[in-house]
Structures are given as C-alpha cells and as structure tokens.
mmCIF file with all atom_site columns, C-alpha atoms in Angstrom:
data_model
loop_
_atom_site.group_PDB
_atom_site.id
_atom_site.type_symbol
_atom_site.label_atom_id
_atom_site.label_alt_id
_atom_site.label_comp_id
_atom_site.label_asym_id
_atom_site.label_entity_id
_atom_site.label_seq_id
_atom_site.pdbx_PDB_ins_code
_atom_site.Cartn_x
_atom_site.Cartn_y
_atom_site.Cartn_z
_atom_site.occupancy
_atom_site.B_iso_or_equiv
_atom_site.pdbx_formal_charge
_atom_site.auth_seq_id
_atom_site.auth_comp_id
_atom_site.auth_asym_id
_atom_site.auth_atom_id
_atom_site.pdbx_PDB_model_num
ATOM 1   C CA . ALA A 1 1   ? 15.373   9.534   31.801  1.00 53.00 ? 1   ALA A CA 1
ATOM 2   C CA . ASP A 1 2   ? 15.610   7.431   34.935  1.00 67.00 ? 2   ASP A CA 1
ATOM 3   C CA . PRO A 1 3   ? 18.697   5.176   34.854  1.00 70.00 ? 3   PRO A CA 1
ATOM 4   C CA . GLU A 1 4   ? 17.105   2.950   37.515  1.00 76.00 ? 4   GLU A CA 1
ATOM 5   C CA . SER A 1 5   ? 13.899   2.290   35.506  1.00 73.00 ? 5   SER A CA 1
ATOM 6   C CA . LYS A 1 6   ? 12.706   -1.230  34.703  1.00 73.00 ? 6   LYS A CA 1
ATOM 7   C CA . LEU A 1 7   ? 13.087   -0.530  30.993  1.00 68.00 ? 7   LEU A CA 1
ATOM 8   C CA . ALA A 1 8   ? 16.734   0.577   31.304  1.00 69.00 ? 8   ALA A CA 1
ATOM 9   C CA . ASN A 1 9   ? 17.639   -2.411  33.509  1.00 77.00 ? 9   ASN A CA 1
ATOM 10  C CA . GLY A 1 10  ? 15.391   -5.001  31.795  1.00 75.00 ? 10  GLY A CA 1
ATOM 11  C CA . ALA A 1 11  ? 15.892   -7.391  28.894  1.00 74.00 ? 11  ALA A CA 1
ATOM 12  C CA . LEU A 1 12  ? 16.499   -4.522  26.463  1.00 71.00 ? 12  LEU A CA 1
ATOM 13  C CA . HIS A 1 13  ? 19.356   -3.071  28.571  1.00 72.00 ? 13  HIS A CA 1
ATOM 14  C CA . SER A 1 14  ? 22.018   -4.137  26.064  1.00 74.00 ? 14  SER A CA 1
ATOM 15  C CA . PHE A 1 15  ? 20.159   -2.382  23.232  1.00 68.00 ? 15  PHE A CA 1
ATOM 16  C CA . LEU A 1 16  ? 19.410   0.805   25.149  1.00 68.00 ? 16  LEU A CA 1
ATOM 17  C CA . VAL A 1 17  ? 22.745   1.395   26.900  1.00 67.00 ? 17  VAL A CA 1
ATOM 18  C CA . SER A 1 18  ? 26.127   1.203   25.204  1.00 65.00 ? 18  SER A CA 1
ATOM 19  C CA . ALA A 1 19  ? 28.750   -1.070  26.786  1.00 66.00 ? 19  ALA A CA 1
ATOM 20  C CA . ALA A 1 20  ? 31.221   1.797   27.316  1.00 64.00 ? 20  ALA A CA 1
ATOM 21  C CA . SER A 1 21  ? 28.726   3.960   29.169  1.00 54.00 ? 21  SER A CA 1
ATOM 22  C CA . SER A 1 22  ? 27.574   1.210   31.550  1.00 51.00 ? 22  SER A CA 1
ATOM 23  C CA . ALA A 1 23  ? 31.079   0.865   33.012  1.00 52.00 ? 23  ALA A CA 1
ATOM 24  C CA . GLU A 1 24  ? 31.490   4.612   33.540  1.00 51.00 ? 24  GLU A CA 1
ATOM 25  C CA . PRO A 1 25  ? 30.003   6.362   36.541  1.00 53.00 ? 25  PRO A CA 1
ATOM 26  C CA . VAL A 1 26  ? 26.865   8.406   35.965  1.00 52.00 ? 26  VAL A CA 1
ATOM 27  C CA . PRO A 1 27  ? 27.772   12.097  35.596  1.00 53.00 ? 27  PRO A CA 1
ATOM 28  C CA . THR A 1 28  ? 26.143   14.607  37.858  1.00 52.00 ? 28  THR A CA 1
ATOM 29  C CA . PRO A 1 29  ? 23.187   16.301  36.178  1.00 51.00 ? 29  PRO A CA 1
ATOM 30  C CA . VAL A 1 30  ? 23.554   19.859  35.021  1.00 52.00 ? 30  VAL A CA 1
ATOM 31  C CA . ARG A 1 31  ? 20.756   22.399  35.118  1.00 51.00 ? 31  ARG A CA 1
ATOM 32  C CA . THR A 1 32  ? 20.864   25.533  33.034  1.00 52.00 ? 32  THR A CA 1
ATOM 33  C CA . GLY A 1 33  ? 18.834   28.581  33.783  1.00 49.00 ? 33  GLY A CA 1
ATOM 34  C CA . SER A 1 34  ? 16.318   30.114  31.441  1.00 50.00 ? 34  SER A CA 1
ATOM 35  C CA . THR A 1 35  ? 18.571   33.132  30.899  1.00 51.00 ? 35  THR A CA 1
ATOM 36  C CA . GLY A 1 36  ? 21.438   31.125  29.489  1.00 49.00 ? 36  GLY A CA 1
ATOM 37  C CA . SER A 1 37  ? 23.779   31.697  32.480  1.00 49.00 ? 37  SER A CA 1
ATOM 38  C CA . SER A 1 38  ? 26.439   29.228  33.515  1.00 50.00 ? 38  SER A CA 1
ATOM 39  C CA . PRO A 1 39  ? 25.315   25.728  34.390  1.00 52.00 ? 39  PRO A CA 1
ATOM 40  C CA . THR A 1 40  ? 24.559   24.961  38.001  1.00 52.00 ? 40  THR A CA 1
ATOM 41  C CA . PRO A 1 41  ? 24.811   21.554  39.585  1.00 53.00 ? 41  PRO A CA 1
ATOM 42  C CA . GLY A 1 42  ? 21.493   19.726  39.824  1.00 51.00 ? 42  GLY A CA 1
ATOM 43  C CA . PRO A 1 43  ? 19.927   17.934  42.738  1.00 52.00 ? 43  PRO A CA 1
ATOM 44  C CA . ALA A 1 44  ? 21.732   14.966  44.212  1.00 53.00 ? 44  ALA A CA 1
ATOM 45  C CA . SER A 1 45  ? 18.715   12.646  43.969  1.00 58.00 ? 45  SER A CA 1
ATOM 46  C CA . GLY A 1 46  ? 20.127   10.978  40.848  1.00 61.00 ? 46  GLY A CA 1
ATOM 47  C CA . SER A 1 47  ? 17.538   12.230  38.358  1.00 68.00 ? 47  SER A CA 1
ATOM 48  C CA . ILE A 1 48  ? 18.661   13.869  35.143  1.00 66.00 ? 48  ILE A CA 1
ATOM 49  C CA . ASP A 1 49  ? 17.414   17.339  34.366  1.00 64.00 ? 49  ASP A CA 1
ATOM 50  C CA . PHE A 1 50  ? 17.241   18.677  30.809  1.00 61.00 ? 50  PHE A CA 1
ATOM 51  C CA . ASP A 1 51  ? 17.839   22.123  29.458  1.00 59.00 ? 51  ASP A CA 1
ATOM 52  C CA . THR A 1 52  ? 14.359   23.472  28.767  1.00 64.00 ? 52  THR A CA 1
ATOM 53  C CA . GLN A 1 53  ? 15.466   26.754  27.238  1.00 69.00 ? 53  GLN A CA 1
ATOM 54  C CA . MET A 1 54  ? 14.295   27.041  23.648  1.00 63.00 ? 54  MET A CA 1
ATOM 55  C CA . PRO A 1 55  ? 17.153   27.293  21.164  1.00 67.00 ? 55  PRO A CA 1
ATOM 56  C CA . PHE A 1 56  ? 17.123   30.597  19.300  1.00 66.00 ? 56  PHE A CA 1
ATOM 57  C CA . GLY A 1 57  ? 14.659   31.911  21.887  1.00 64.00 ? 57  GLY A CA 1
ATOM 58  C CA . GLU A 1 58  ? 15.400   35.503  20.962  1.00 65.00 ? 58  GLU A CA 1
ATOM 59  C CA . LEU A 1 59  ? 13.822   35.067  17.497  1.00 63.00 ? 59  LEU A CA 1
ATOM 60  C CA . GLU A 1 60  ? 10.288   36.318  16.891  1.00 63.00 ? 60  GLU A CA 1
ATOM 61  C CA . PRO A 1 61  ? 7.643    33.648  16.339  1.00 62.00 ? 61  PRO A CA 1
ATOM 62  C CA . PHE A 1 62  ? 6.802    33.074  12.700  1.00 67.00 ? 62  PHE A CA 1
ATOM 63  C CA . GLY A 1 63  ? 3.368    34.221  11.549  1.00 68.00 ? 63  GLY A CA 1
ATOM 64  C CA . ARG A 1 64  ? 0.464    35.517  13.574  1.00 73.00 ? 64  ARG A CA 1
ATOM 65  C CA . GLU A 1 65  ? -2.357   33.753  15.346  1.00 76.00 ? 65  GLU A CA 1
ATOM 66  C CA . ASP A 1 66  ? -5.037   35.215  13.062  1.00 83.00 ? 66  ASP A CA 1
ATOM 67  C CA . THR A 1 67  ? -3.115   33.945  10.017  1.00 86.00 ? 67  THR A CA 1
ATOM 68  C CA . ALA A 1 68  ? -3.001   30.479  11.550  1.00 85.00 ? 68  ALA A CA 1
ATOM 69  C CA . GLN A 1 69  ? -6.740   30.684  12.273  1.00 89.00 ? 69  GLN A CA 1
ATOM 70  C CA . GLU A 1 70  ? -7.458   31.734  8.671   1.00 91.00 ? 70  GLU A CA 1
ATOM 71  C CA . LEU A 1 71  ? -5.361   28.852  7.335   1.00 92.00 ? 71  LEU A CA 1
ATOM 72  C CA . THR A 1 72  ? -7.143   26.417  9.647   1.00 92.00 ? 72  THR A CA 1
ATOM 73  C CA . GLU A 1 73  ? -10.569  27.693  8.574   1.00 94.00 ? 73  GLU A CA 1
ATOM 74  C CA . GLN A 1 74  ? -9.559   27.475  4.907   1.00 96.00 ? 74  GLN A CA 1
ATOM 75  C CA . SER A 1 75  ? -8.353   23.910  5.442   1.00 96.00 ? 75  SER A CA 1
ATOM 76  C CA . VAL A 1 76  ? -11.642  22.964  7.109   1.00 96.00 ? 76  VAL A CA 1
ATOM 77  C CA . LYS A 1 77  ? -13.596  24.655  4.294   1.00 96.00 ? 77  LYS A CA 1
ATOM 78  C CA . GLU A 1 78  ? -11.654  22.783  1.608   1.00 97.00 ? 78  GLU A CA 1
ATOM 79  C CA . SER A 1 79  ? -12.033  19.485  3.485   1.00 97.00 ? 79  SER A CA 1
ATOM 80  C CA . ASP A 1 80  ? -15.787  20.086  3.693   1.00 96.00 ? 80  ASP A CA 1
ATOM 81  C CA . GLY A 1 81  ? -15.804  20.868  -0.028  1.00 96.00 ? 81  GLY A CA 1
ATOM 82  C CA . MET A 1 82  ? -14.024  17.602  -0.792  1.00 97.00 ? 82  MET A CA 1
ATOM 83  C CA . VAL A 1 83  ? -16.511  15.657  1.344   1.00 97.00 ? 83  VAL A CA 1
ATOM 84  C CA . ASP A 1 84  ? -19.400  17.424  -0.409  1.00 97.00 ? 84  ASP A CA 1
ATOM 85  C CA . GLN A 1 85  ? -17.895  16.572  -3.803  1.00 97.00 ? 85  GLN A CA 1
ATOM 86  C CA . LEU A 1 86  ? -17.592  12.912  -2.793  1.00 97.00 ? 86  LEU A CA 1
ATOM 87  C CA . GLU A 1 87  ? -21.231  12.905  -1.677  1.00 97.00 ? 87  GLU A CA 1
ATOM 88  C CA . ARG A 1 88  ? -22.316  14.472  -4.985  1.00 97.00 ? 88  ARG A CA 1
ATOM 89  C CA . ALA A 1 89  ? -20.292  11.863  -6.869  1.00 97.00 ? 89  ALA A CA 1
ATOM 90  C CA . GLU A 1 90  ? -21.980  9.071   -4.895  1.00 97.00 ? 90  GLU A CA 1
ATOM 91  C CA . VAL A 1 91  ? -25.426  10.525  -5.627  1.00 97.00 ? 91  VAL A CA 1
ATOM 92  C CA . SER A 1 92  ? -24.577  10.809  -9.330  1.00 97.00 ? 92  SER A CA 1
ATOM 93  C CA . GLU A 1 93  ? -23.397  7.201   -9.388  1.00 97.00 ? 93  GLU A CA 1
ATOM 94  C CA . GLU A 1 94  ? -26.598  6.039   -7.674  1.00 97.00 ? 94  GLU A CA 1
ATOM 95  C CA . LYS A 1 95  ? -28.707  7.989   -10.185 1.00 97.00 ? 95  LYS A CA 1
ATOM 96  C CA . ARG A 1 96  ? -26.766  6.458   -13.068 1.00 97.00 ? 96  ARG A CA 1
ATOM 97  C CA . ALA A 1 97  ? -27.194  2.946   -11.685 1.00 97.00 ? 97  ALA A CA 1
ATOM 98  C CA . VAL A 1 98  ? -30.939  3.443   -11.141 1.00 97.00 ? 98  VAL A CA 1
ATOM 99  C CA . PHE A 1 99  ? -31.370  4.930   -14.626 1.00 97.00 ? 99  PHE A CA 1
ATOM 100 C CA . ARG A 1 100 ? -29.478  2.028   -16.168 1.00 97.00 ? 100 ARG A CA 1
ATOM 101 C CA . ALA A 1 101 ? -31.558  -0.529  -14.257 1.00 97.00 ? 101 ALA A CA 1
ATOM 102 C CA . LEU A 1 102 ? -34.820  1.188   -15.225 1.00 97.00 ? 102 LEU A CA 1
ATOM 103 C CA . THR A 1 103 ? -33.701  1.401   -18.851 1.00 96.00 ? 103 THR A CA 1
ATOM 104 C CA . ARG A 1 104 ? -32.989  -2.323  -18.871 1.00 96.00 ? 104 ARG A CA 1
ATOM 105 C CA . LEU A 1 105 ? -36.309  -3.022  -17.173 1.00 96.00 ? 105 LEU A CA 1
ATOM 106 C CA . ARG A 1 106 ? -38.083  -0.830  -19.722 1.00 96.00 ? 106 ARG A CA 1
ATOM 107 C CA . GLY A 1 107 ? -36.352  -2.713  -22.540 1.00 95.00 ? 107 GLY A CA 1
ATOM 108 C CA . GLU A 1 108 ? -37.425  -6.040  -21.089 1.00 95.00 ? 108 GLU A CA 1
ATOM 109 C CA . ALA A 1 109 ? -40.998  -4.793  -20.593 1.00 95.00 ? 109 ALA A CA 1
ATOM 110 C CA . ILE A 1 110 ? -41.166  -3.553  -24.196 1.00 96.00 ? 110 ILE A CA 1
ATOM 111 C CA . THR A 1 111 ? -39.754  -6.839  -25.464 1.00 95.00 ? 111 THR A CA 1
ATOM 112 C CA . SER A 1 112 ? -42.289  -8.757  -23.395 1.00 95.00 ? 112 SER A CA 1
ATOM 113 C CA . PHE A 1 113 ? -45.135  -6.512  -24.578 1.00 95.00 ? 113 PHE A CA 1
ATOM 114 C CA . ASP A 1 114 ? -44.022  -6.921  -28.200 1.00 96.00 ? 114 ASP A CA 1
ATOM 115 C CA . GLY A 1 115 ? -44.069  -10.696 -27.742 1.00 95.00 ? 115 GLY A CA 1
ATOM 116 C CA . ILE A 1 116 ? -47.588  -10.566 -26.300 1.00 96.00 ? 116 ILE A CA 1
ATOM 117 C CA . ALA A 1 117 ? -48.751  -8.313  -29.164 1.00 96.00 ? 117 ALA A CA 1
ATOM 118 C CA . ARG A 1 118 ? -47.244  -10.646 -31.796 1.00 96.00 ? 118 ARG A CA 1
ATOM 119 C CA . SER A 1 119 ? -48.856  -13.649 -30.137 1.00 96.00 ? 119 SER A CA 1
ATOM 120 C CA . GLN A 1 120 ? -52.244  -11.918 -30.035 1.00 96.00 ? 120 GLN A CA 1
ATOM 121 C CA . THR A 1 121 ? -51.945  -10.847 -33.684 1.00 97.00 ? 121 THR A CA 1
ATOM 122 C CA . GLY A 1 122 ? -51.040  -14.420 -34.643 1.00 96.00 ? 122 GLY A CA 1
ATOM 123 C CA . ASN A 1 123 ? -54.078  -15.721 -32.744 1.00 96.00 ? 123 ASN A CA 1
ATOM 124 C CA . ILE A 1 124 ? -56.337  -13.281 -34.620 1.00 95.00 ? 124 ILE A CA 1
ATOM 125 C CA . ASP A 1 125 ? -54.851  -14.336 -37.970 1.00 95.00 ? 125 ASP A CA 1
ATOM 126 C CA . GLN A 1 126 ? -55.304  -18.024 -37.118 1.00 95.00 ? 126 GLN A CA 1
ATOM 127 C CA . TYR A 1 127 ? -58.932  -17.472 -36.046 1.00 93.00 ? 127 TYR A CA 1
ATOM 128 C CA . SER A 1 128 ? -59.718  -15.515 -39.217 1.00 91.00 ? 128 SER A CA 1
ATOM 129 C CA . LYS A 1 129 ? -58.314  -18.342 -41.369 1.00 91.00 ? 129 LYS A CA 1
ATOM 130 C CA . THR A 1 130 ? -60.392  -21.051 -39.693 1.00 92.00 ? 130 THR A CA 1
ATOM 131 C CA . ASN A 1 131 ? -63.609  -19.137 -38.938 1.00 90.00 ? 131 ASN A CA 1
ATOM 132 C CA . LYS A 1 132 ? -65.299  -17.235 -41.738 1.00 88.00 ? 132 LYS A CA 1
ATOM 133 C CA . TRP A 1 133 ? -67.616  -14.608 -40.294 1.00 84.00 ? 133 TRP A CA 1
ATOM 134 C CA . ARG A 1 134 ? -69.883  -14.572 -43.360 1.00 85.00 ? 134 ARG A CA 1
ATOM 135 C CA . GLN A 1 135 ? -70.514  -18.313 -43.030 1.00 86.00 ? 135 GLN A CA 1
ATOM 136 C CA . THR A 1 136 ? -71.588  -17.916 -39.408 1.00 87.00 ? 136 THR A CA 1
ATOM 137 C CA . HIS A 1 137 ? -73.565  -14.736 -40.096 1.00 87.00 ? 137 HIS A CA 1
ATOM 138 C CA . PRO A 1 138 ? -75.272  -15.051 -43.502 1.00 86.00 ? 138 PRO A CA 1
ATOM 139 C CA . LEU A 1 139 ? -76.288  -11.896 -45.340 1.00 87.00 ? 139 LEU A CA 1
ATOM 140 C CA . HIS A 1 140 ? -80.020  -11.425 -45.966 1.00 84.00 ? 140 HIS A CA 1
ATOM 141 C CA . HIS A 1 141 ? -80.709  -8.969  -48.736 1.00 84.00 ? 141 HIS A CA 1
ATOM 142 C CA . LEU A 1 142 ? -83.800  -6.862  -48.186 1.00 82.00 ? 142 LEU A CA 1
ATOM 143 C CA . ALA A 1 143 ? -84.778  -7.088  -51.856 1.00 80.00 ? 143 ALA A CA 1
ATOM 144 C CA . ASN A 1 144 ? -84.957  -10.880 -51.661 1.00 81.00 ? 144 ASN A CA 1
ATOM 145 C CA . GLU A 1 145 ? -87.020  -10.763 -48.468 1.00 79.00 ? 145 GLU A CA 1
ATOM 146 C CA . GLU A 1 146 ? -89.411  -8.130  -49.850 1.00 80.00 ? 146 GLU A CA 1
ATOM 147 C CA . ALA A 1 147 ? -89.900  -9.762  -53.257 1.00 79.00 ? 147 ALA A CA 1
ATOM 148 C CA . ASP A 1 148 ? -93.205  -11.416 -52.221 1.00 80.00 ? 148 ASP A CA 1
ATOM 149 C CA . VAL A 1 149 ? -95.427  -8.350  -51.800 1.00 78.00 ? 149 VAL A CA 1
ATOM 150 C CA . SER A 1 150 ? -98.499  -10.345 -50.753 1.00 78.00 ? 150 SER A CA 1
ATOM 151 C CA . LYS A 1 151 ? -96.656  -11.702 -47.769 1.00 76.00 ? 151 LYS A CA 1
ATOM 152 C CA . TRP A 1 152 ? -95.615  -8.410  -46.255 1.00 75.00 ? 152 TRP A CA 1
ATOM 153 C CA . ALA A 1 153 ? -98.180  -5.988  -47.695 1.00 76.00 ? 153 ALA A CA 1
ATOM 154 C CA . PHE A 1 154 ? -101.278 -8.119  -47.078 1.00 77.00 ? 154 PHE A CA 1
ATOM 155 C CA . PRO A 1 155 ? -100.622 -10.416 -44.137 1.00 75.00 ? 155 PRO A CA 1
ATOM 156 C CA . ASP A 1 156 ? -103.191 -13.118 -43.320 1.00 77.00 ? 156 ASP A CA 1
ATOM 157 C CA . ALA A 1 157 ? -103.857 -11.877 -39.810 1.00 74.00 ? 157 ALA A CA 1
ATOM 158 C CA . ALA A 1 158 ? -104.556 -8.276  -40.748 1.00 70.00 ? 158 ALA A CA 1
ATOM 159 C CA . ASP A 1 159 ? -107.544 -6.433  -39.270 1.00 71.00 ? 159 ASP A CA 1
ATOM 160 C CA . PHE A 1 160 ? -109.570 -4.855  -42.098 1.00 62.00 ? 160 PHE A CA 1
#
C-alpha cells in the first residue's frame, strides 16, 4: 500500500493508521526471493513490496484439471435440470389454472343453459294451459261427414 495515498492521508486516516505507528518512521521495505532465500532490501522509492511466494509452495496442487472440469459440467447440468424443473412446474401451474377457469366457465354455462331450458319448459306449460289445441283445431270424423250418401255419391253437378 502507498503510505502517501489520498486515502491514507484523508479523513479516514485516524481509522486506517494506528496512533503508535504514525509517530514511528516507516521501515524500509523487504523483498524476499521466490526461492525463500534471505530477505534483500527493497528499492528506496518508498513503496512497499510484498512477499509473493506462495506459502507451502512445495505441496502438490489438490485435484486435477479434468476433475475440476467434470465437476463444473455436472454443476451446469444440475443447474439446467433445476431450471427445467422450474419451467415444468410453471407450465403445470398454468395448465391447472386454465383447467380450473374452464371448469368454472363450463359450470356457469351449464347453469345458464339449465335456466334457459327451465324457462322454455315453463313457457310451454303455460301455453298448453291457456291454449287448447283441440279447440283451435276441431276434429272432423269421416263417418259424420260421409253419413249423407246422396251428397257425396251423387253430386248435383255430376256429368252423366
């Protein structure tokens, strides 16, 4: 970090730097080599250098790259499966909602149709009570009409 930065010398200086360390002189930076040899003094420009050697660098890396790739692919596959399952759940919910709405609509249509049918049946009953078909359409028996043989067997305007 740069001790001369605006952040280190700004309004947050008292929170970032302890009071004991601000009175002490800045120590000279120390640079260590990558082989772990003795520290060497750093440049005199005032910047701080950090030890970039990895701790426990002699240990073998854990796992192999192909194992990591397999785990990544499996993770992607399972994530895709979860997304697919969510999509199937949404489709199922939409189907259920549509089925429920259509069932209600069907119920209302049947109720409405039943009301129309009852009304029509009531109208027919009312008409049959007030209008007697036999009074409007009298029955003429053939025997009564054919009783006078001279009228139908020997008409006046016959050509003999």
